[in-house]
CSV table of C-alpha atoms and ligand atoms in Angstrom, one decimal:
chain,number,residue,atom,x,y,z
A,1,MET,CA,-11.6,23.1,-5.9
A,2,THR,CA,-10.8,23.5,-9.8
A,3,ASN,CA,-7.5,25.4,-8.8
A,4,PHE,CA,-6.3,23.3,-6.0
A,5,ASP,CA,-2.5,22.1,-6.3
A,6,PRO,CA,-1.8,19.1,-3.9
A,7,TRP,CA,1.7,19.4,-4.4
A,8,ALA,CA,2.1,22.8,-3.6
A,9,ALA,CA,0.0,22.6,-0.6
A,10,ILE,CA,2.2,19.8,0.8
A,11,LEU,CA,5.2,21.4,0.3
A,12,GLU,CA,3.8,24.6,2.2
A,13,ARG,CA,2.9,22.1,4.7
A,14,LEU,CA,6.1,20.6,4.7
A,15,ASP,CA,7.8,24.0,4.9
A,16,ASP,CA,5.5,25.0,8.0
A,17,ALA,CA,6.6,21.8,9.7
A,18,ALA,CA,10.3,22.3,8.8
A,19,LYS,CA,10.2,25.9,10.5
A,20,LEU,CA,8.3,24.2,13.3
A,21,VAL,CA,11.2,21.7,14.2
A,22,GLY,CA,13.9,23.5,13.1
A,23,LEU,CA,14.5,21.1,10.4
A,24,ASP,CA,18.2,21.1,8.7
A,25,PRO,CA,17.9,23.1,5.3
A,26,ASP,CA,20.0,20.5,3.5
A,27,ILE,CA,17.3,17.8,4.6
A,28,LEU,CA,14.1,20.1,4.1
A,29,ARG,CA,15.9,20.4,0.4
A,30,ILE,CA,16.0,16.7,-0.2
A,31,LEU,CA,12.1,16.5,0.8
A,32,ARG,CA,10.9,19.3,-1.2
A,33,THR,CA,11.6,17.1,-4.2
A,34,PRO,CA,10.6,13.3,-4.9
A,35,ARG,CA,13.2,10.7,-5.5
A,36,ARG,CA,11.9,9.4,-8.5
A,37,VAL,CA,9.1,9.9,-10.9
A,38,LEU,CA,8.3,7.6,-13.7
A,39,GLU,CA,5.8,8.3,-16.3
A,40,VAL,CA,4.6,5.7,-18.5
A,41,ALA,CA,2.6,4.8,-21.9
A,42,VAL,CA,-0.2,2.2,-21.3
A,43,PRO,CA,-1.1,0.9,-24.7
A,44,VAL,CA,-3.9,-1.2,-24.7
A,45,ARG,CA,-6.3,-3.0,-27.2
A,46,MET,CA,-9.5,-2.2,-26.4
A,47,ASP,CA,-12.7,-4.2,-26.8
A,48,SER,CA,-13.5,-2.3,-30.3
A,49,GLY,CA,-10.3,-3.4,-31.3
A,50,GLN,CA,-8.5,0.2,-31.5
A,51,VAL,CA,-5.3,1.0,-29.3
A,52,GLU,CA,-5.7,3.5,-26.4
A,53,VAL,CA,-2.7,5.2,-25.2
A,54,PHE,CA,-3.2,5.8,-21.3
A,55,THR,CA,-0.5,7.9,-19.1
A,56,GLY,CA,0.5,6.2,-15.9
A,57,TRP,CA,2.7,7.2,-13.1
A,58,ARG,CA,4.7,5.8,-10.2
A,59,ILE,CA,6.7,8.2,-8.0
A,60,HIS,CA,8.7,7.3,-5.0
A,61,HIS,CA,9.0,10.6,-2.7
A,62,ASN,CA,11.1,9.3,0.1
A,63,THR,CA,12.7,5.9,0.7
A,64,THR,CA,15.1,6.2,3.9
A,65,ARG,CA,12.9,4.9,6.0
A,66,GLY,CA,11.9,1.8,4.2
A,67,PRO,CA,10.4,0.3,0.8
A,68,ALA,CA,8.6,2.5,-1.0
A,69,LYS,CA,4.4,2.4,0.1
A,70,GLY,CA,1.4,3.8,-1.4
A,71,GLY,CA,-1.6,3.2,-3.2
A,72,LEU,CA,-2.5,3.0,-6.9
A,73,ARG,CA,-5.3,5.4,-8.1
A,74,PHE,CA,-6.9,5.3,-11.6
A,75,HIS,CA,-8.7,8.6,-12.4
A,76,PRO,CA,-9.8,10.3,-15.4
A,77,GLN,CA,-8.1,13.9,-13.6
A,78,LEU,CA,-4.9,11.9,-12.4
A,79,ASP,CA,-1.6,14.1,-13.2
A,80,ALA,CA,1.9,14.1,-11.9
A,81,ARG,CA,1.5,16.5,-9.5
A,82,GLU,CA,-1.5,15.1,-7.8
A,83,VAL,CA,0.6,11.8,-7.7
A,84,ALA,CA,3.7,13.3,-6.4
A,85,ALA,CA,1.6,15.4,-3.7
A,86,LEU,CA,-0.2,12.0,-2.4
A,87,ALA,CA,3.5,10.2,-2.5
A,88,ALA,CA,4.9,13.0,-0.4
A,89,GLY,CA,1.9,12.7,2.0
A,90,MET,CA,2.4,8.9,2.3
A,91,THR,CA,6.4,9.4,3.5
A,92,PHE,CA,5.1,11.6,6.4
A,93,LYS,CA,2.0,9.1,6.9
A,94,THR,CA,4.3,6.0,7.4
A,95,ALA,CA,6.2,8.2,9.5
A,96,VAL,CA,3.1,9.0,11.8
A,97,ALA,CA,2.2,5.4,11.8
A,98,ASN,CA,5.9,4.8,12.6
A,99,LEU,CA,6.0,2.1,10.1
A,100,PRO,CA,9.2,1.0,8.5
A,101,PHE,CA,8.2,2.1,4.9
A,102,GLY,CA,8.8,5.4,2.7
A,103,GLY,CA,6.3,6.8,0.6
A,104,ALA,CA,5.2,6.6,-3.1
A,105,LYS,CA,1.8,6.8,-5.1
A,106,GLY,CA,1.0,5.8,-8.6
A,107,GLY,CA,-1.4,5.6,-11.0
A,108,VAL,CA,-3.2,5.6,-14.4
A,109,ARG,CA,-5.1,8.5,-16.0
A,110,CYS,CA,-8.3,6.7,-17.1
A,111,ASP,CA,-11.9,6.5,-16.3
A,112,PRO,CA,-12.6,3.1,-14.9
A,113,THR,CA,-16.3,3.5,-15.0
A,114,GLN,CA,-15.9,3.5,-18.8
A,115,LEU,CA,-13.6,0.5,-19.0
A,116,SER,CA,-15.0,-3.6,-19.5
A,117,SER,CA,-13.9,-5.9,-17.0
A,118,THR,CA,-11.1,-6.9,-19.7
A,119,GLU,CA,-10.0,-3.4,-20.5
A,120,LEU,CA,-9.5,-2.5,-16.7
A,121,GLU,CA,-7.4,-5.8,-16.5
A,122,LYS,CA,-5.2,-5.2,-19.5
A,123,VAL,CA,-4.5,-1.2,-18.1
A,124,THR,CA,-3.3,-2.9,-14.9
A,125,ARG,CA,-1.2,-5.8,-16.2
A,126,ARG,CA,-0.1,-3.3,-18.5
A,127,TYR,CA,0.5,-0.5,-15.9
A,128,ALA,CA,2.3,-3.1,-13.7
A,129,LEU,CA,4.8,-4.4,-16.4
A,130,GLU,CA,5.5,-0.9,-17.3
A,131,ILE,CA,6.4,0.6,-13.4
A,132,MET,CA,7.6,-3.3,-12.8
A,133,PRO,CA,11.7,-1.8,-12.6
A,134,LEU,CA,10.5,-0.1,-9.7
A,135,LEU,CA,8.7,-2.8,-7.9
A,136,GLY,CA,9.2,-5.6,-5.3
A,137,GLU,CA,8.8,-6.4,-1.6
A,138,ASP,CA,12.2,-4.7,-0.7
A,139,ARG,CA,11.6,-1.6,-2.9
A,140,ASP,CA,8.0,-0.7,-3.6
A,141,VAL,CA,4.7,-2.5,-2.5
A,142,PRO,CA,1.2,-0.9,-3.9
A,143,ALA,CA,-1.9,-1.1,-2.4
A,144,PRO,CA,-5.4,-0.1,-3.3
A,145,ASP,CA,-6.4,3.7,-3.5
A,146,VAL,CA,-9.3,5.5,-5.6
A,147,ASN,CA,-10.7,3.3,-8.0
A,148,THR,CA,-8.7,0.1,-7.3
A,149,ASP,CA,-9.4,-2.8,-5.1
A,150,GLY,CA,-8.5,-6.3,-4.4
A,151,ARG,CA,-9.3,-7.8,-7.8
A,152,VAL,CA,-7.1,-4.9,-9.4
A,153,MET,CA,-4.4,-5.5,-6.5
A,154,ALA,CA,-4.9,-9.8,-7.6
A,155,TRP,CA,-3.6,-8.8,-11.1
A,156,LEU,CA,-0.9,-6.9,-9.9
A,157,MET,CA,0.5,-9.3,-7.9
A,158,ASP,CA,-0.2,-12.1,-10.6
A,159,THR,CA,1.8,-10.0,-13.1
A,160,ILE,CA,4.9,-9.2,-11.0
A,161,SER,CA,4.9,-13.0,-9.9
A,162,THR,CA,4.5,-14.3,-13.4
A,163,VAL,CA,7.4,-11.8,-14.7
A,164,ALA,CA,9.2,-13.4,-11.7
A,165,GLY,CA,8.6,-16.9,-12.2
A,166,MET,CA,7.7,-17.2,-8.6
A,167,SER,CA,4.8,-16.2,-6.4
A,168,GLU,CA,5.9,-12.4,-5.0
A,169,PRO,CA,3.1,-12.2,-2.4
A,170,GLY,CA,4.7,-9.7,-0.3
A,171,SER,CA,5.0,-7.3,-3.3
A,172,VAL,CA,1.2,-5.8,-3.2
A,173,THR,CA,-1.0,-5.6,-0.4
A,174,GLY,CA,-4.4,-5.3,-0.1
A,175,LYS,CA,-5.2,-8.4,-2.0
A,176,PRO,CA,-7.5,-11.1,-1.5
A,177,LEU,CA,-7.2,-13.5,1.2
A,178,SER,CA,-6.7,-16.4,-1.0
A,179,ILE,CA,-3.5,-15.2,-2.5
A,180,GLY,CA,-2.0,-14.0,0.8
A,181,GLY,CA,-4.2,-10.9,1.6
A,182,THR,CA,-4.6,-10.2,5.4
A,183,LEU,CA,-7.7,-10.6,7.4
A,184,GLY,CA,-8.8,-7.3,8.0
A,185,HIS,CA,-7.6,-5.4,5.4
A,186,THR,CA,-11.1,-4.6,4.1
A,187,GLY,CA,-12.4,-1.8,6.3
A,188,ALA,CA,-9.0,-1.2,8.4
A,189,THR,CA,-8.7,2.4,7.2
A,190,ALA,CA,-12.6,3.1,8.8
A,191,ALA,CA,-11.2,1.2,11.7
A,192,GLY,CA,-8.4,3.8,12.3
A,193,VAL,CA,-10.8,6.5,11.8
A,194,VAL,CA,-12.9,5.5,14.4
A,195,VAL,CA,-10.2,4.8,16.8
A,196,CYS,CA,-9.5,8.9,15.7
A,197,VAL,CA,-13.0,9.9,15.9
A,198,ARG,CA,-13.1,8.2,20.2
A,199,ALA,CA,-10.0,9.9,20.9
A,200,VAL,CA,-10.5,13.5,19.7
A,201,PHE,CA,-14.4,13.0,21.1
A,202,ARG,CA,-12.7,11.9,24.4
A,203,GLU,CA,-10.2,14.8,24.5
A,204,THR,CA,-12.7,17.5,23.6
A,205,GLU,CA,-15.8,16.0,26.0
A,206,ILE,CA,-18.5,15.3,23.1
A,207,GLY,CA,-20.4,11.7,23.5
A,208,ILE,CA,-20.4,9.2,20.8
A,209,ALA,CA,-23.7,7.8,21.7
A,210,GLY,CA,-26.3,10.1,19.6
A,211,SER,CA,-24.2,12.5,18.0
A,212,ARG,CA,-24.5,13.0,14.2
A,213,ALA,CA,-22.1,12.7,11.5
A,214,VAL,CA,-21.9,13.3,8.2
A,215,ILE,CA,-19.5,11.4,5.2
A,216,GLN,CA,-18.6,13.0,2.0
A,217,GLY,CA,-17.7,9.5,0.1
A,218,PHE,CA,-19.0,5.8,0.1
A,219,GLY,CA,-16.5,4.0,-1.3
A,220,LYS,CA,-14.1,1.6,0.2
A,221,VAL,CA,-13.4,3.7,2.9
A,222,GLY,CA,-16.7,6.2,3.6
A,223,GLY,CA,-18.8,3.0,3.5
A,224,PRO,CA,-17.4,0.7,6.4
A,225,LEU,CA,-17.2,4.1,8.3
A,226,ALA,CA,-20.8,4.6,7.7
A,227,PHE,CA,-21.5,1.5,9.0
A,228,LEU,CA,-18.5,1.1,12.2
A,229,LEU,CA,-20.4,4.8,13.3
A,230,SER,CA,-23.5,3.8,13.1
A,231,SER,CA,-22.6,0.6,15.1
A,232,ALA,CA,-20.7,2.6,17.5
A,233,GLY,CA,-24.2,4.8,18.1
A,234,MET,CA,-23.6,7.9,16.4
A,235,ARG,CA,-26.5,9.2,13.9
A,236,VAL,CA,-25.2,8.9,10.1
A,237,VAL,CA,-27.8,11.9,9.0
A,238,ALA,CA,-26.1,12.7,5.0
A,239,ILE,CA,-24.0,10.9,3.0
A,240,SER,CA,-22.7,12.0,-0.2
A,241,ASP,CA,-21.2,10.2,-3.2
A,242,ILE,CA,-20.2,11.3,-7.1
A,243,GLY,CA,-24.0,11.2,-7.8
A,244,GLY,CA,-25.7,13.1,-5.2
A,245,ALA,CA,-26.2,13.5,-1.3
A,246,VAL,CA,-29.0,12.1,0.9
A,247,TYR,CA,-29.9,13.2,4.5
A,248,ASN,CA,-31.9,12.1,7.0
A,249,PRO,CA,-31.7,13.6,10.8
A,250,ALA,CA,-33.2,10.5,12.5
A,251,GLY,CA,-29.8,8.7,11.5
A,252,LEU,CA,-29.8,7.1,7.8
A,253,ASP,CA,-30.0,3.2,7.8
A,254,VAL,CA,-26.7,2.4,6.4
A,255,ALA,CA,-27.4,-1.3,5.6
A,256,ALA,CA,-30.7,-0.5,3.4
A,257,LEU,CA,-28.0,2.5,1.7
A,258,SER,CA,-25.5,0.4,0.9
A,259,ASP,CA,-28.3,-2.1,-0.7
A,260,HIS,CA,-29.6,0.9,-2.6
A,261,VAL,CA,-26.3,1.7,-3.6
A,262,ARG,CA,-25.4,-1.7,-4.9
A,263,SER,CA,-27.8,-1.8,-7.4
A,264,HIS,CA,-27.8,1.7,-8.3
A,265,ARG,CA,-23.8,2.7,-8.2
A,266,THR,CA,-25.1,5.9,-6.1
A,267,VAL,CA,-26.7,6.8,-3.0
A,268,ALA,CA,-28.7,9.3,-4.6
A,269,GLY,CA,-32.4,8.2,-5.3
A,270,PHE,CA,-32.7,6.2,-1.8
A,271,ASP,CA,-36.1,6.3,-0.6
A,272,ARG,CA,-35.7,6.1,2.9
A,273,ALA,CA,-33.9,9.7,3.3
A,274,ASP,CA,-34.1,13.1,1.5
A,275,ALA,CA,-32.5,14.5,-1.2
A,276,LEU,CA,-29.9,16.7,-0.8
A,277,ALA,CA,-27.5,19.0,-3.0
A,278,ALA,CA,-24.1,17.3,-2.6
A,279,ASP,CA,-22.5,20.8,-1.5
A,280,ASP,CA,-25.2,21.4,1.3
A,281,LEU,CA,-23.7,18.2,3.1
A,282,TRP,CA,-21.2,20.6,5.0
A,283,GLY,CA,-23.4,23.1,6.4
A,284,ILE,CA,-25.6,20.5,8.0
A,285,ASP,CA,-25.3,21.2,11.8
A,286,CYS,CA,-23.4,18.3,13.7
A,287,GLU,CA,-20.5,16.7,16.0
A,288,LEU,CA,-18.6,15.2,13.0
A,289,ALA,CA,-17.7,15.7,9.5
A,290,VAL,CA,-15.7,13.0,7.7
A,291,PRO,CA,-14.4,13.6,3.9
A,292,ALA,CA,-13.8,10.2,2.6
A,293,ALA,CA,-13.9,11.3,-1.3
A,294,LEU,CA,-11.2,13.5,-3.1
A,295,GLU,CA,-8.4,16.1,-2.6
A,296,GLY,CA,-9.4,20.0,-1.7
A,297,ALA,CA,-13.2,18.8,-0.7
A,298,ILE,CA,-13.2,21.3,2.0
A,299,ASP,CA,-12.0,25.1,0.5
A,300,ASP,CA,-13.0,28.4,2.0
A,301,HIS,CA,-16.2,28.1,1.4
A,302,VAL,CA,-17.0,25.1,3.0
A,303,ALA,CA,-14.8,25.9,5.9
A,304,ALA,CA,-16.4,29.2,6.5
A,305,ARG,CA,-20.1,27.2,6.8
A,306,LEU,CA,-18.9,23.7,8.0
A,307,GLY,CA,-21.8,22.6,10.4
A,308,ALA,CA,-19.7,20.3,12.1
A,309,LYS,CA,-17.4,20.9,15.5
A,310,VAL,CA,-14.7,18.0,14.5
A,311,VAL,CA,-13.3,17.2,11.2
A,312,VAL,CA,-11.6,13.7,10.8
A,313,GLU,CA,-9.9,13.3,7.5
A,314,ALA,CA,-10.7,9.9,6.2
A,315,ALA,CA,-9.5,11.2,2.4
A,316,ASN,CA,-6.0,12.4,1.6
A,317,GLY,CA,-5.4,15.7,1.3
A,318,PRO,CA,-9.5,17.2,1.4
A,319,THR,CA,-8.7,20.1,3.4
A,320,THR,CA,-7.0,22.8,1.1
A,321,LEU,CA,-4.4,25.4,2.6
A,322,THR,CA,-6.5,28.5,2.8
A,323,ALA,CA,-9.3,26.7,4.5
A,324,ASP,CA,-7.3,25.4,7.6
A,325,PRO,CA,-6.8,29.1,9.2
A,326,ILE,CA,-10.6,29.5,8.7
A,327,LEU,CA,-11.4,26.4,10.6
A,328,GLU,CA,-9.1,27.0,13.0
A,329,ARG,CA,-10.8,30.4,13.8
A,330,ARG,CA,-14.1,28.8,14.3
A,331,ASP,CA,-12.5,26.0,16.6
A,332,VAL,CA,-13.5,23.3,14.4
A,333,VAL,CA,-10.7,20.4,15.5
A,334,VAL,CA,-9.2,18.7,12.6
A,335,VAL,CA,-7.6,15.2,12.8
A,336,PRO,CA,-5.6,15.2,9.6
A,337,ASP,CA,-5.3,13.0,6.8
A,338,ILE,CA,-1.7,11.6,7.7
A,339,LEU,CA,-3.0,10.8,11.1
A,340,ALA,CA,-6.6,9.6,10.6
A,341,ASN,CA,-6.6,7.6,7.5
A,342,CYS,CA,-3.2,5.6,8.4
A,343,GLY,CA,-5.3,2.9,9.5
A,344,GLY,CA,-5.3,1.2,6.0
A,345,VAL,CA,-1.0,1.6,5.6
A,346,THR,CA,-0.8,-0.1,8.8
A,347,ALA,CA,-2.8,-2.9,7.6
A,348,SER,CA,-0.9,-3.1,4.4
A,349,TYR,CA,2.3,-3.1,7.1
A,350,PHE,CA,0.9,-6.1,8.8
A,351,GLU,CA,-0.3,-7.9,5.4
A,352,TRP,CA,3.3,-7.3,4.5
A,353,ALA,CA,4.9,-8.8,7.4
A,354,GLN,CA,2.8,-12.0,7.3
A,355,ASN,CA,3.7,-12.7,3.6
A,356,ARG,CA,7.5,-12.2,4.7
A,357,GLN,CA,7.2,-14.3,7.8
A,358,GLY,CA,4.8,-17.2,5.5
A,359,TYR,CA,2.5,-17.2,8.5
A,360,ALA,CA,-0.7,-15.9,8.7
A,361,TRP,CA,-1.9,-13.8,11.9
A,362,ASP,CA,-5.4,-14.2,13.7
A,363,GLU,CA,-8.3,-11.2,12.8
A,364,HIS,CA,-8.0,-10.7,16.5
A,365,THR,CA,-4.7,-10.0,16.1
A,366,VAL,CA,-4.6,-7.8,13.4
A,367,ALA,CA,-7.5,-5.9,14.7
A,368,GLU,CA,-5.8,-5.7,18.2
A,369,ARG,CA,-2.5,-4.5,16.8
A,370,LEU,CA,-4.4,-1.8,14.3
A,371,ARG,CA,-6.5,-0.4,17.3
A,372,ALA,CA,-3.1,-0.1,19.1
A,373,GLY,CA,-1.0,1.7,16.7
A,374,MET,CA,-3.6,3.9,16.2
A,375,ASP,CA,-4.1,4.9,19.9
A,376,ARG,CA,-0.4,5.4,19.9
A,377,ALA,CA,-0.1,7.5,16.9
A,378,PHE,CA,-3.0,9.8,17.9
A,379,ALA,CA,-1.5,10.2,21.4
A,380,GLU,CA,1.6,11.1,20.0
A,381,VAL,CA,-0.1,13.7,17.7
A,382,TRP,CA,-2.1,15.3,20.3
A,383,ALA,CA,0.7,15.5,22.8
A,384,LYS,CA,2.6,17.3,20.2
A,385,ALA,CA,0.1,19.6,19.4
A,386,GLU,CA,-0.1,20.6,22.9
A,387,THR,CA,3.7,20.8,23.3
A,388,LEU,CA,4.1,22.9,20.4
A,389,GLY,CA,0.6,25.0,20.7
A,390,VAL,CA,-0.1,24.2,17.3
A,391,GLY,CA,-3.2,21.9,15.7
A,392,MET,CA,-3.1,18.3,15.3
A,393,ARG,CA,-2.0,19.0,11.6
A,394,ARG,CA,0.7,21.0,12.3
A,395,ALA,CA,1.9,18.5,15.1
A,396,ALA,CA,1.2,14.9,12.7
A,397,PHE,CA,3.3,17.0,10.2
A,398,ALA,CA,6.3,18.0,12.6
A,399,ILE,CA,6.3,14.5,14.0
A,400,GLY,CA,6.6,12.9,10.3
A,401,VAL,CA,9.3,15.2,9.1
A,402,GLU,CA,11.2,14.7,12.4
A,403,ARG,CA,11.3,11.0,12.0
A,404,VAL,CA,12.2,11.3,8.3
A,405,ALA,CA,14.8,13.5,9.2
A,406,GLU,CA,16.4,11.3,11.8
A,407,ALA,CA,16.3,8.4,9.8
A,408,ILE,CA,18.1,10.5,6.9
A,409,GLU,CA,20.6,11.9,9.4
A,410,ALA,CA,21.3,8.2,10.4
A,411,ARG,CA,22.0,7.0,7.4
A,412,GLY,CA,23.9,9.8,5.6
A,413,LEU,CA,23.9,11.5,2.5
A,414,PHE,CA,25.2,8.8,-0.7
A,415,PRO,CA,28.1,9.3,-2.1
B,501,NAD,P1,-13.5,5.0,-3.5
B,501,NAD,O1,-13.2,4.9,-5.2
B,501,NAD,O2,-13.4,3.4,-3.3
B,501,NAD,O3,-14.5,5.6,-3.0
B,501,NAD,C1,-14.3,7.1,-3.6
B,501,NAD,C2,-16.1,7.6,-3.1
B,501,NAD,O4,-16.1,9.0,-3.1
B,501,NAD,C3,-17.0,7.3,-3.9
B,501,NAD,O5,-18.2,7.2,-3.3
B,501,NAD,C4,-17.2,8.1,-4.9
B,501,NAD,O6,-18.7,8.1,-5.6
B,501,NAD,C5,-17.1,9.5,-4.1
B,501,NAD,N1,-16.6,10.7,-4.4
B,501,NAD,C6,-15.9,11.1,-5.8
B,501,NAD,N2,-16.2,12.3,-6.1
B,501,NAD,C7,-16.5,12.7,-5.3
B,501,NAD,C8,-17.2,13.9,-5.1
B,501,NAD,N3,-17.0,15.1,-6.2
B,501,NAD,N4,-17.9,14.5,-4.5
B,501,NAD,C9,-19.0,13.6,-3.4
B,501,NAD,N5,-18.4,12.0,-3.7
B,501,NAD,C10,-17.4,11.6,-4.2
B,501,NAD,O7,-12.1,5.4,-2.5
B,501,NAD,P2,-11.7,5.0,-1.4
B,501,NAD,O8,-10.8,4.0,-0.9
B,501,NAD,O9,-12.8,5.1,-0.5
B,501,NAD,O10,-10.9,6.5,-0.9
B,501,NAD,C11,-11.3,7.6,-0.8
B,501,NAD,C12,-10.5,8.5,-0.1
B,501,NAD,O11,-9.8,7.9,0.9
B,501,NAD,C13,-9.2,9.0,-1.0
B,501,NAD,O12,-8.8,10.1,-0.9
B,501,NAD,C14,-8.2,8.0,-0.6
B,501,NAD,O13,-6.8,8.3,-1.0
B,501,NAD,C15,-8.3,8.1,0.6
B,501,NAD,N6,-7.8,6.7,1.4
B,501,NAD,C16,-8.0,5.3,1.1
B,501,NAD,C17,-7.4,4.3,1.8
B,501,NAD,C18,-8.2,2.9,1.2
B,501,NAD,O14,-7.9,2.2,1.9
B,501,NAD,N7,-8.5,2.8,0.8
B,501,NAD,C19,-6.8,4.6,2.8
B,501,NAD,C20,-6.1,6.0,3.1
B,501,NAD,C21,-6.7,7.2,2.4
């Protein structure tokens, strides 16, 4: 995981998709380079009185299909190559989900666990100001990602609106409901993952009831996912997070685990389960493994001893390039990130559409459209995989690349 280069990984997947679909080499050259890379200094007066200067980025990979869309990540190891890779992933993800967006990503290299709430707000607002030339509901619409949430999105929206001198709800998604967020946004990524789990289990003839799942990550995606999978009748037998891992072969009590995490900030120490070395989660014999933390989690070693029959990638870029063929050889079915986790950006699209309409949808409409969109995307990728005789990852990239290429051809190259 230490030498994992997410940008090199996404380029290799793009090149592979280009070969699969016979992509015009001129279009491949365009897609191998991000459209815009903005690096900003984020100076903040800390609670100590001293000024600290953080580094932030906002990267637009491609905006041919619509305004740039992608999350903001606050993480101590963030760098430009990771942000660029995540931005490119968004280009192909929005295309697979068939949403009218391009791909972007952004964030600040910082450790939010070491910042007070005041410092976090200052980092967010100053970062928002620095990247503001790129933002706007028709230009670039950020959303939450790792270590950012509705509160951060509210500060972002407020900063954009204050500078504009008018309310700009459509400039940010993942906002609280009180300022134009959508019903069903929290948990939308997890809900989309569950649609994919049901669909891939159906195709591979695995029953949901009683089958076992392991999840890496218990955050905004992994947390609601654990609830949804257990309410669907699965046994979530192991969960890990940054602090450790816990295991209960009878199925974890997810509600009790959530309470534990609320007071201890980690799953470690949960007394209704056995402690597990975080890495041992992957070896557990089960039907489903869901990486829902960071990139590069499933490397060669993990792939070689993975105990699951199916991997549904809730995280972005969780499987390394060299792990892919190992999983394939071992007949592990992988539902790739750009399909499996596109429920989040789909709900963001619904929020943006509601903000532009000035008309809020009810919860049923959001949930039903999300389910229908995910089902359609899964079916298209599954069918493409059968037609091309490849795994779902290569098929999803093929669909994404074809849709973006079609848009580039339709618009032509300026000047
Ligand atoms: P989050 O910050 O809410 O949660 C991340 C979780 O991962 C936490 O439980 C953390 O403890 C855990 N984690 C971090 N490092 C770990 C490690 N080394 N080992 C085990 N666990 C570790 O983030 P999130 O929003 O849940 O995002 C998780 C993943 O899903 C990311 O890859 C993100 O890009 C992707 N994703 C998120 C959304 C969304 O709606 N939030 C949408 C699409 C994709």
